[in-house]
């Protein structure tokens, strides 16, 4: 999707009569979008290290909520956070060399973990609440 | 454009043992600066402190501007650690896309990689993997690149090619290298520093290396 937007931004430069300043602004916007796309792709590459295990745990929690209701939510939430803590420890122990790849491309360790943990937690809350509401 | 990287006032100690105390390093565009030292003297730690990934008291300046976390600025400094750092699952195509580099130019220089465009880096030999890592770090747009043991895992032919490559690339950026293959380091570096007992000593002649007890020539 972002790639399409970038493509249209660049190609529109060829079809419109723009001043030099407009062209520079559009190029700048395209560069920002390109950087954003690259950053998201790098974060996704990092997230792939543990997304399968994390989704498996989330879906197990969703199943419990589906079958027993919202009574267990508190316990499941803290359980989910604990497993994320374990995954953090595991990745830091066995994959810490790879941080340099992301850092050399401008994505810090804090940004990698911040964005993936935030997304994973939000996904957990969204799916468990959705399971509760749909039932 | 000329750029200057300076590092000094670096202090590092582990459990009361002082590792780095009296450091001064300077790296400039167009020059290769070498760092030699025995195992455990703190060469890698020094590089990590400059890069900002290891906390420590320091003054690291890029064109006289202080930067504590250079790792957040890949346009200023890129770092090749002594171990493989590129995720094994990534293809060479993806790596070159990420670093915005032209694979054809790489394959032209290192012809053995011509058919490896879609190959995962993890399936390459140790030397091949190291070569890709050196290339992307040195060739990417940044003012400086720090290479920690770049010649490790490379065969003699690859070492010669890398030396030639580094000599060419120093016109675009400042390079800072440490490696135990000191003869290669001596050959390509414009300035050599020797790290002994936490202090850096400027090497004025190859004999200094023997005098400081690092190696026999």
mmCIF file of C-alpha atoms in Angstrom:
data_model
loop_
_atom_site.group_PDB
_atom_site.id
_atom_site.type_symbol
_atom_site.label_atom_id
_atom_site.label_comp_id
_atom_site.label_asym_id
_atom_site.label_seq_id
_atom_site.Cartn_x
_atom_site.Cartn_y
_atom_site.Cartn_z
ATOM 1 C CA UNK A 1 0.000 0.000 0.000
ATOM 2 C CA UNK A 2 2.729 2.442 1.027
ATOM 3 C CA UNK A 3 4.713 1.442 -2.055
ATOM 4 C CA UNK A 4 1.703 2.357 -4.232
ATOM 5 C CA UNK A 5 1.393 5.766 -2.546
ATOM 6 C CA UNK A 6 5.117 6.398 -3.065
ATOM 7 C CA UNK A 7 4.821 5.357 -6.710
ATOM 8 C CA UNK A 8 1.886 7.743 -7.282
ATOM 9 C CA UNK A 9 3.680 10.566 -5.474
ATOM 10 C CA UNK A 10 6.724 10.180 -7.704
ATOM 11 C CA UNK A 11 4.790 9.584 -10.945
ATOM 12 C CA UNK A 12 2.569 12.628 -10.324
ATOM 13 C CA UNK A 13 5.715 14.737 -10.604
ATOM 14 C CA UNK A 14 5.899 13.797 -14.259
ATOM 15 C CA UNK A 15 2.290 14.709 -15.070
ATOM 16 C CA UNK A 16 1.818 17.979 -13.248
ATOM 17 C CA UNK A 17 3.383 21.317 -13.938
ATOM 18 C CA UNK A 18 5.025 21.960 -10.625
ATOM 19 C CA UNK A 19 7.436 24.598 -9.446
ATOM 20 C CA UNK A 20 10.891 23.581 -8.288
ATOM 21 C CA UNK A 21 9.861 24.021 -4.660
ATOM 22 C CA UNK A 22 6.789 21.779 -5.129
ATOM 23 C CA UNK A 23 8.935 19.072 -6.687
ATOM 24 C CA UNK A 24 11.371 19.231 -3.778
ATOM 25 C CA UNK A 25 8.489 19.014 -1.289
ATOM 26 C CA UNK A 26 6.975 15.990 -3.094
ATOM 27 C CA UNK A 27 10.377 14.288 -3.272
ATOM 28 C CA UNK A 28 10.860 14.923 0.423
ATOM 29 C CA UNK A 29 7.425 13.423 1.170
ATOM 30 C CA UNK A 30 8.218 10.396 -0.997
ATOM 31 C CA UNK A 31 11.527 9.931 0.844
ATOM 32 C CA UNK A 32 9.731 10.056 4.218
ATOM 33 C CA UNK A 33 7.159 7.481 3.047
ATOM 34 C CA UNK A 34 9.931 5.259 1.707
ATOM 35 C CA UNK A 35 11.767 5.479 5.042
ATOM 36 C CA UNK A 36 8.530 4.647 6.882
ATOM 37 C CA UNK A 37 7.944 1.616 4.666
ATOM 38 C CA UNK A 38 11.532 0.452 5.245
ATOM 39 C CA UNK A 39 11.238 0.871 9.024
ATOM 40 C CA UNK A 40 7.946 -1.076 9.158
ATOM 41 C CA UNK A 41 9.481 -3.862 7.084
ATOM 42 C CA UNK A 42 12.508 -4.044 9.406
ATOM 43 C CA UNK A 43 10.296 -4.139 12.500
ATOM 44 C CA UNK A 44 8.230 -6.915 10.895
ATOM 45 C CA UNK A 45 11.441 -8.874 10.154
ATOM 46 C CA UNK A 46 12.365 -8.596 13.818
ATOM 47 C CA UNK A 47 8.825 -9.472 14.959
ATOM 48 C CA UNK A 48 8.960 -12.661 12.837
ATOM 49 C CA UNK A 49 11.468 -14.022 15.402
ATOM 50 C CA UNK A 50 8.680 -14.593 17.902
ATOM 51 C CA UNK A 51 5.370 -13.834 16.199
ATOM 52 C CA UNK A 52 4.404 -17.503 15.820
ATOM 53 C CA UNK A 53 4.885 -18.365 19.516
ATOM 54 C CA UNK A 54 3.240 -15.129 20.594
ATOM 55 C CA UNK A 55 0.193 -15.662 18.361
ATOM 56 C CA UNK A 56 -0.125 -19.222 19.597
ATOM 57 C CA UNK A 57 -0.285 -17.973 23.193
ATOM 58 C CA UNK A 58 -2.756 -15.220 22.235
ATOM 59 C CA UNK A 59 -5.051 -17.686 20.450
ATOM 60 C CA UNK A 60 -4.927 -20.056 23.442
ATOM 61 C CA UNK A 61 -6.041 -17.167 25.661
ATOM 62 C CA UNK A 62 -8.806 -16.274 23.181
ATOM 63 C CA UNK A 63 -10.018 -19.876 23.350
ATOM 64 C CA UNK A 64 -10.155 -19.754 27.157
ATOM 65 C CA UNK A 65 -12.117 -16.467 27.053
ATOM 66 C CA UNK A 66 -14.465 -17.948 24.409
ATOM 67 C CA UNK A 67 -15.206 -20.978 26.563
ATOM 68 C CA UNK A 68 -15.224 -19.550 30.080
ATOM 69 C CA UNK A 69 -16.053 -15.863 29.711
ATOM 70 C CA UNK A 70 -14.168 -12.830 30.980
ATOM 71 C CA UNK A 71 -13.522 -14.122 34.534
ATOM 72 C CA UNK A 72 -10.020 -15.305 33.669
ATOM 73 C CA UNK A 73 -8.994 -12.185 31.763
ATOM 74 C CA UNK A 74 -6.806 -10.729 34.544
ATOM 75 C CA UNK A 75 -4.842 -13.951 34.966
ATOM 76 C CA UNK A 76 -4.524 -14.452 31.201
ATOM 77 C CA UNK A 77 -3.353 -10.856 30.727
ATOM 78 C CA UNK A 78 -0.558 -11.203 33.295
ATOM 79 C CA UNK A 79 0.271 -14.636 31.893
ATOM 80 C CA UNK A 80 0.574 -13.131 28.424
ATOM 81 C CA UNK A 81 2.858 -10.364 29.744
ATOM 82 C CA UNK A 82 5.004 -12.978 31.478
ATOM 83 C CA UNK A 83 5.426 -14.953 28.250
ATOM 84 C CA UNK A 84 6.359 -11.742 26.437
ATOM 85 C CA UNK A 85 8.973 -11.195 29.155
ATOM 86 C CA UNK A 86 10.332 -14.703 28.520
ATOM 87 C CA UNK A 87 10.442 -14.057 24.773
ATOM 88 C CA UNK A 88 12.312 -10.802 25.444
ATOM 89 C CA UNK A 89 14.858 -12.716 27.531
ATOM 90 C CA UNK A 90 15.200 -15.443 24.896
ATOM 91 C CA UNK A 91 15.708 -13.022 21.993
ATOM 92 C CA UNK A 92 18.169 -10.935 24.029
ATOM 93 C CA UNK A 93 20.156 -14.063 24.850
ATOM 94 C CA UNK A 94 20.221 -15.775 21.462
ATOM 95 C CA UNK A 95 19.633 -13.083 18.861
ATOM 96 C CA UNK A 96 21.380 -10.045 20.344
ATOM 97 C CA UNK A 97 23.939 -9.954 17.507
ATOM 98 C CA UNK A 98 21.158 -9.093 15.084
ATOM 99 C CA UNK A 99 20.427 -5.804 16.826
ATOM 100 C CA UNK A 100 23.428 -4.361 14.956
ATOM 101 C CA UNK A 101 21.682 -5.046 11.657
ATOM 102 C CA UNK A 102 18.718 -2.915 12.635
ATOM 103 C CA UNK A 103 20.878 -0.260 14.296
ATOM 104 C CA UNK A 104 23.014 0.090 11.178
ATOM 105 C CA UNK A 105 19.760 0.773 9.340
ATOM 106 C CA UNK A 106 18.594 3.369 11.851
ATOM 107 C CA UNK A 107 16.170 1.295 13.930
ATOM 108 C CA UNK A 108 17.127 1.181 17.593
ATOM 109 C CA UNK A 109 16.565 -1.660 20.051
ATOM 110 C CA UNK A 110 14.015 0.457 21.956
ATOM 111 C CA UNK A 111 12.013 1.084 18.786
ATOM 112 C CA UNK A 112 12.095 -2.603 17.808
ATOM 113 C CA UNK A 113 10.858 -3.802 21.176
ATOM 114 C CA UNK A 114 8.543 -0.861 21.847
ATOM 115 C CA UNK A 115 6.634 -1.246 18.598
ATOM 116 C CA UNK A 116 6.442 -5.056 18.576
ATOM 117 C CA UNK A 117 5.422 -5.383 22.236
ATOM 118 C CA UNK A 118 2.858 -2.614 21.913
ATOM 119 C CA UNK A 119 1.361 -4.169 18.777
ATOM 120 C CA UNK A 120 1.364 -7.656 20.303
ATOM 121 C CA UNK A 121 -0.319 -6.477 23.517
ATOM 122 C CA UNK A 122 -2.939 -4.469 21.605
ATOM 123 C CA UNK A 123 -3.642 -7.490 19.392
ATOM 124 C CA UNK A 124 -4.077 -9.654 22.494
ATOM 125 C CA UNK A 125 -6.534 -7.205 24.089
ATOM 126 C CA UNK A 126 -8.428 -6.696 20.808
ATOM 127 C CA UNK A 127 -8.832 -10.432 20.124
ATOM 128 C CA UNK A 128 -9.820 -11.357 23.685
ATOM 129 C CA UNK A 129 -12.384 -8.533 23.888
ATOM 130 C CA UNK A 130 -13.670 -9.469 20.425
ATOM 131 C CA UNK A 131 -14.035 -13.126 21.494
ATOM 132 C CA UNK A 132 -15.969 -12.034 24.588
ATOM 133 C CA UNK A 133 -18.270 -9.715 22.604
ATOM 134 C CA UNK A 134 -18.936 -12.201 19.799
ATOM 135 C CA UNK A 135 -19.878 -15.012 22.107
ATOM 136 C CA UNK B 1 33.583 16.753 2.002
ATOM 137 C CA UNK B 2 36.006 16.131 4.848
ATOM 138 C CA UNK B 3 34.731 14.851 8.170
ATOM 139 C CA UNK B 4 36.469 14.205 11.455
ATOM 140 C CA UNK B 5 35.664 11.744 14.226
ATOM 141 C CA UNK B 6 37.437 12.144 17.560
ATOM 142 C CA UNK B 7 37.098 10.068 20.711
ATOM 143 C CA UNK B 8 38.723 10.755 24.060
ATOM 144 C CA UNK B 9 38.053 10.929 27.824
ATOM 145 C CA UNK B 10 36.862 7.337 27.624
ATOM 146 C CA UNK B 11 36.722 5.450 30.899
ATOM 147 C CA UNK B 12 35.697 1.815 31.265
ATOM 148 C CA UNK B 13 36.077 -0.542 34.181
ATOM 149 C CA UNK B 14 34.758 -4.004 34.966
ATOM 150 C CA UNK B 15 34.516 -4.979 38.635
ATOM 151 C CA UNK B 16 37.093 -2.448 39.743
ATOM 152 C CA UNK B 17 39.521 -3.387 36.972
ATOM 153 C CA UNK B 18 40.255 -0.438 34.752
ATOM 154 C CA UNK B 19 40.088 -1.417 31.081
ATOM 155 C CA UNK B 20 40.236 1.934 29.310
ATOM 156 C CA UNK B 21 41.690 5.052 30.890
ATOM 157 C CA UNK B 22 43.675 7.248 28.539
ATOM 158 C CA UNK B 23 42.263 7.143 25.008
ATOM 159 C CA UNK B 24 42.608 9.467 22.081
ATOM 160 C CA UNK B 25 41.543 8.398 18.605
ATOM 161 C CA UNK B 26 41.049 10.433 15.477
ATOM 162 C CA UNK B 27 39.583 9.289 12.188
ATOM 163 C CA UNK B 28 39.185 11.429 9.087
ATOM 164 C CA UNK B 29 37.661 11.123 5.647
ATOM 165 C CA UNK B 30 40.243 9.750 3.248
ATOM 166 C CA UNK B 31 42.142 7.880 5.936
ATOM 167 C CA UNK B 32 42.118 4.416 7.439
ATOM 168 C CA UNK B 33 42.857 4.431 11.148
ATOM 169 C CA UNK B 34 43.995 1.156 12.692
ATOM 170 C CA UNK B 35 43.761 -0.045 16.252
ATOM 171 C CA UNK B 36 45.921 -2.916 17.455
ATOM 172 C CA UNK B 37 46.055 -4.547 20.846
ATOM 173 C CA UNK B 38 46.259 -7.886 22.600
ATOM 174 C CA UNK B 39 43.168 -9.868 23.512
ATOM 175 C CA UNK B 40 41.266 -8.404 26.441
ATOM 176 C CA UNK B 41 42.760 -4.932 26.082
ATOM 177 C CA UNK B 42 39.323 -3.494 25.265
ATOM 178 C CA UNK B 43 39.440 -2.882 21.501
ATOM 179 C CA UNK B 44 35.900 -4.120 20.862
ATOM 180 C CA UNK B 45 34.613 -2.373 23.996
ATOM 181 C CA UNK B 46 36.215 0.840 22.779
ATOM 182 C CA UNK B 47 34.434 0.518 19.447
ATOM 183 C CA UNK B 48 31.129 -0.225 21.153
ATOM 184 C CA UNK B 49 31.555 2.806 23.430
ATOM 185 C CA UNK B 50 32.213 5.026 20.414
ATOM 186 C CA UNK B 51 29.177 3.512 18.684
ATOM 187 C CA UNK B 52 27.124 4.072 21.836
ATOM 188 C CA UNK B 53 25.933 0.506 22.323
ATOM 189 C CA UNK B 54 28.098 0.069 25.444
ATOM 190 C CA UNK B 55 27.607 2.684 28.144
ATOM 191 C CA UNK B 56 30.705 4.403 29.435
ATOM 192 C CA UNK B 57 32.159 7.789 30.198
ATOM 193 C CA UNK B 58 33.279 9.334 26.918
ATOM 194 C CA UNK B 59 33.568 12.248 24.579
ATOM 195 C CA UNK B 60 32.843 11.265 20.986
ATOM 196 C CA UNK B 61 32.746 14.113 18.497
ATOM 197 C CA UNK B 62 31.744 14.179 14.853
ATOM 198 C CA UNK B 63 33.046 17.382 13.264
ATOM 199 C CA UNK B 64 33.405 18.792 16.811
ATOM 200 C CA UNK B 65 29.781 17.969 17.695
ATOM 201 C CA UNK B 66 29.279 15.573 20.589
ATOM 202 C CA UNK B 67 27.151 12.464 19.924
ATOM 203 C CA UNK B 68 26.523 10.012 22.764
ATOM 204 C CA UNK B 69 24.422 7.568 20.761
ATOM 205 C CA UNK B 70 26.032 7.303 17.348
ATOM 206 C CA UNK B 71 24.086 4.087 16.700
ATOM 207 C CA UNK B 72 21.015 6.249 16.211
ATOM 208 C CA UNK B 73 22.743 8.055 13.343
ATOM 209 C CA UNK B 74 23.651 5.598 10.555
ATOM 210 C CA UNK B 75 24.402 8.600 8.365
ATOM 211 C CA UNK B 76 27.329 9.326 10.702
ATOM 212 C CA UNK B 77 28.668 5.943 11.730
ATOM 213 C CA UNK B 78 28.159 2.302 10.799
ATOM 214 C CA UNK B 79 29.608 -0.585 12.775
ATOM 215 C CA UNK B 80 30.744 -4.040 11.744
ATOM 216 C CA UNK B 81 30.918 -6.157 14.914
ATOM 217 C CA UNK B 82 33.347 -9.074 15.148
ATOM 218 C CA UNK B 83 30.517 -11.603 14.811
ATOM 219 C CA UNK B 84 27.940 -12.164 12.062
ATOM 220 C CA UNK B 85 25.201 -9.603 12.591
ATOM 221 C CA UNK B 86 22.899 -10.005 9.586
ATOM 222 C CA UNK B 87 19.890 -12.269 10.312
ATOM 223 C CA UNK B 88 20.592 -15.618 8.629
ATOM 224 C CA UNK B 89 17.124 -15.826 7.090
ATOM 225 C CA UNK B 90 17.532 -12.711 4.934
ATOM 226 C CA UNK B 91 18.358 -13.025 1.260
ATOM 227 C CA UNK B 92 21.145 -11.001 -0.331
ATOM 228 C CA UNK B 93 18.447 -9.264 -2.390
ATOM 229 C CA UNK B 94 16.690 -8.067 0.743
ATOM 230 C CA UNK B 95 19.951 -7.010 2.438
ATOM 231 C CA UNK B 96 20.998 -4.905 -0.535
ATOM 232 C CA UNK B 97 17.510 -3.368 -0.697
ATOM 233 C CA UNK B 98 17.681 -2.480 2.997
ATOM 234 C CA UNK B 99 21.069 -0.807 2.632
ATOM 235 C CA UNK B 100 19.988 0.749 -0.702
ATOM 236 C CA UNK B 101 22.968 -0.702 -2.557
ATOM 237 C CA UNK B 102 23.380 -1.978 -6.089
ATOM 238 C CA UNK B 103 23.855 -5.751 -6.148
ATOM 239 C CA UNK B 104 25.221 -5.718 -9.718
ATOM 240 C CA UNK B 105 28.166 -3.556 -8.613
ATOM 241 C CA UNK B 106 28.853 -5.981 -5.765
ATOM 242 C CA UNK B 107 28.651 -9.029 -8.044
ATOM 243 C CA UNK B 108 30.949 -7.326 -10.520
ATOM 244 C CA UNK B 109 33.592 -6.820 -7.856
ATOM 245 C CA UNK B 110 33.119 -10.184 -6.152
ATOM 246 C CA UNK B 111 32.189 -12.370 -9.121
ATOM 247 C CA UNK B 112 31.623 -15.506 -7.028
ATOM 248 C CA UNK B 113 28.387 -13.901 -5.765
ATOM 249 C CA UNK B 114 26.860 -13.416 -9.228
ATOM 250 C CA UNK B 115 24.383 -16.275 -8.804
ATOM 251 C CA UNK B 116 23.592 -15.719 -5.110
ATOM 252 C CA UNK B 117 21.146 -12.820 -5.458
ATOM 253 C CA UNK B 118 18.187 -14.696 -3.980
ATOM 254 C CA UNK B 119 20.239 -16.862 -1.629
ATOM 255 C CA UNK B 120 19.803 -16.573 2.132
ATOM 256 C CA UNK B 121 22.937 -15.174 3.750
ATOM 257 C CA UNK B 122 22.840 -17.948 6.357
ATOM 258 C CA UNK B 123 23.565 -20.532 3.682
ATOM 259 C CA UNK B 124 26.789 -18.829 2.557
ATOM 260 C CA UNK B 125 30.208 -19.884 3.823
ATOM 261 C CA UNK B 126 31.734 -17.980 6.765
ATOM 262 C CA UNK B 127 33.981 -16.023 4.400
ATOM 263 C CA UNK B 128 31.152 -15.224 1.993
ATOM 264 C CA UNK B 129 28.942 -14.028 4.808
ATOM 265 C CA UNK B 130 31.708 -11.826 6.204
ATOM 266 C CA UNK B 131 32.393 -10.357 2.781
ATOM 267 C CA UNK B 132 28.753 -9.309 2.352
ATOM 268 C CA UNK B 133 28.759 -7.737 5.819
ATOM 269 C CA UNK B 134 31.949 -5.782 5.141
ATOM 270 C CA UNK B 135 30.625 -4.599 1.781
ATOM 271 C CA UNK B 136 27.267 -3.297 3.042
ATOM 272 C CA UNK B 137 28.805 -1.524 6.041
ATOM 273 C CA UNK B 138 31.599 0.113 4.057
ATOM 274 C CA UNK B 139 29.602 0.919 0.933
ATOM 275 C CA UNK B 140 26.517 2.407 2.632
ATOM 276 C CA UNK B 141 26.202 6.148 2.900
ATOM 277 C CA UNK B 142 27.777 7.271 6.158
ATOM 278 C CA UNK B 143 30.632 9.491 7.180
ATOM 279 C CA UNK B 144 32.502 6.752 9.038
ATOM 280 C CA UNK B 145 32.615 2.971 9.335
ATOM 281 C CA UNK B 146 34.138 0.971 12.188
ATOM 282 C CA UNK B 147 35.248 -2.554 11.369
ATOM 283 C CA UNK B 148 35.965 -5.002 14.166
ATOM 284 C CA UNK B 149 38.088 -7.896 12.871
ATOM 285 C CA UNK B 150 36.972 -7.634 9.230
ATOM 286 C CA UNK B 151 39.533 -10.168 7.965
ATOM 287 C CA UNK B 152 38.312 -13.008 10.177
ATOM 288 C CA UNK B 153 36.958 -15.970 8.134
ATOM 289 C CA UNK B 154 38.263 -14.548 4.850
ATOM 290 C CA UNK B 155 40.599 -16.554 2.651
ATOM 291 C CA UNK B 156 43.815 -14.880 1.368
ATOM 292 C CA UNK B 157 42.279 -13.955 -1.996
ATOM 293 C CA UNK B 158 39.273 -12.385 -0.298
ATOM 294 C CA UNK B 159 41.565 -10.515 2.132
ATOM 295 C CA UNK B 160 43.439 -8.946 -0.777
ATOM 296 C CA UNK B 161 40.172 -7.974 -2.481
ATOM 297 C CA UNK B 162 38.844 -6.437 0.723
ATOM 298 C CA UNK B 163 42.064 -4.473 1.222
ATOM 299 C CA UNK B 164 41.768 -3.093 -2.291
ATOM 300 C CA UNK B 165 38.100 -2.295 -1.684
ATOM 301 C CA UNK B 166 38.881 -0.448 1.573
ATOM 302 C CA UNK B 167 41.639 1.575 -0.095
ATOM 303 C CA UNK B 168 39.148 2.696 -2.738
ATOM 304 C CA UNK B 169 36.342 3.453 -0.306
ATOM 305 C CA UNK B 170 38.452 5.567 2.042
ATOM 306 C CA UNK B 171 38.065 8.447 -0.402
ATOM 307 C CA UNK B 172 34.343 8.521 0.521
ATOM 308 C CA UNK B 173 34.559 8.053 4.273
ATOM 309 C CA UNK B 174 36.773 7.590 7.288
ATOM 310 C CA UNK B 175 37.492 3.977 8.188
ATOM 311 C CA UNK B 176 38.433 2.693 11.612
ATOM 312 C CA UNK B 177 39.735 -0.886 11.775
ATOM 313 C CA UNK B 178 40.932 -3.356 14.339
ATOM 314 C CA UNK B 179 42.170 -6.845 13.538
ATOM 315 C CA UNK B 180 44.770 -9.306 14.778
ATOM 316 C CA UNK B 181 46.088 -9.802 11.244
ATOM 317 C CA UNK B 182 48.350 -6.858 11.935
ATOM 318 C CA UNK B 183 50.425 -7.124 8.756
ATOM 319 C CA UNK B 184 47.313 -6.442 6.675
ATOM 320 C CA UNK B 185 46.313 -3.643 9.049
ATOM 321 C CA UNK B 186 49.784 -2.082 8.789
ATOM 322 C CA UNK B 187 49.627 -2.311 5.030
ATOM 323 C CA UNK B 188 46.372 -0.423 4.529
ATOM 324 C CA UNK B 189 46.235 1.994 7.464
ATOM 325 C CA UNK B 190 47.378 5.599 7.319
ATOM 326 C CA UNK B 191 47.514 5.864 11.103
ATOM 327 C CA UNK B 192 47.970 3.072 13.633
ATOM 328 C CA UNK B 193 47.156 3.188 17.321
ATOM 329 C CA UNK B 194 48.231 0.564 19.802
ATOM 330 C CA UNK B 195 46.096 -0.120 22.845
ATOM 331 C CA UNK B 196 48.231 -1.119 25.823
ATOM 332 C CA UNK B 197 47.063 -1.168 29.444
ATOM 333 C CA UNK B 198 44.045 1.009 28.696
ATOM 334 C CA UNK B 199 46.037 3.677 26.845
ATOM 335 C CA UNK B 200 46.369 4.379 23.138
ATOM 336 C CA UNK B 201 49.832 4.933 21.709
ATOM 337 C CA UNK B 202 50.390 6.329 18.254
ATOM 338 C CA UNK B 203 52.594 3.961 16.250
ATOM 339 C CA UNK B 204 55.200 5.975 14.372
ATOM 340 C CA UNK B 205 57.126 3.053 12.950
ATOM 341 C CA UNK B 206 56.432 -0.687 12.666
ATOM 342 C CA UNK B 207 59.182 -1.296 15.252
ATOM 343 C CA UNK B 208 56.983 0.386 17.870
ATOM 344 C CA UNK B 209 54.668 -2.609 17.680
ATOM 345 C CA UNK B 210 57.490 -4.844 18.857
ATOM 346 C CA UNK B 211 58.623 -2.310 21.436
ATOM 347 C CA UNK B 212 55.167 -2.248 23.020
ATOM 348 C CA UNK B 213 55.152 -6.049 23.062
ATOM 349 C CA UNK B 214 52.195 -6.590 20.728
ATOM 350 C CA UNK B 215 53.916 -8.720 18.058
ATOM 351 C CA UNK B 216 57.241 -9.823 16.642
ATOM 352 C CA UNK B 217 57.910 -8.454 13.201
#
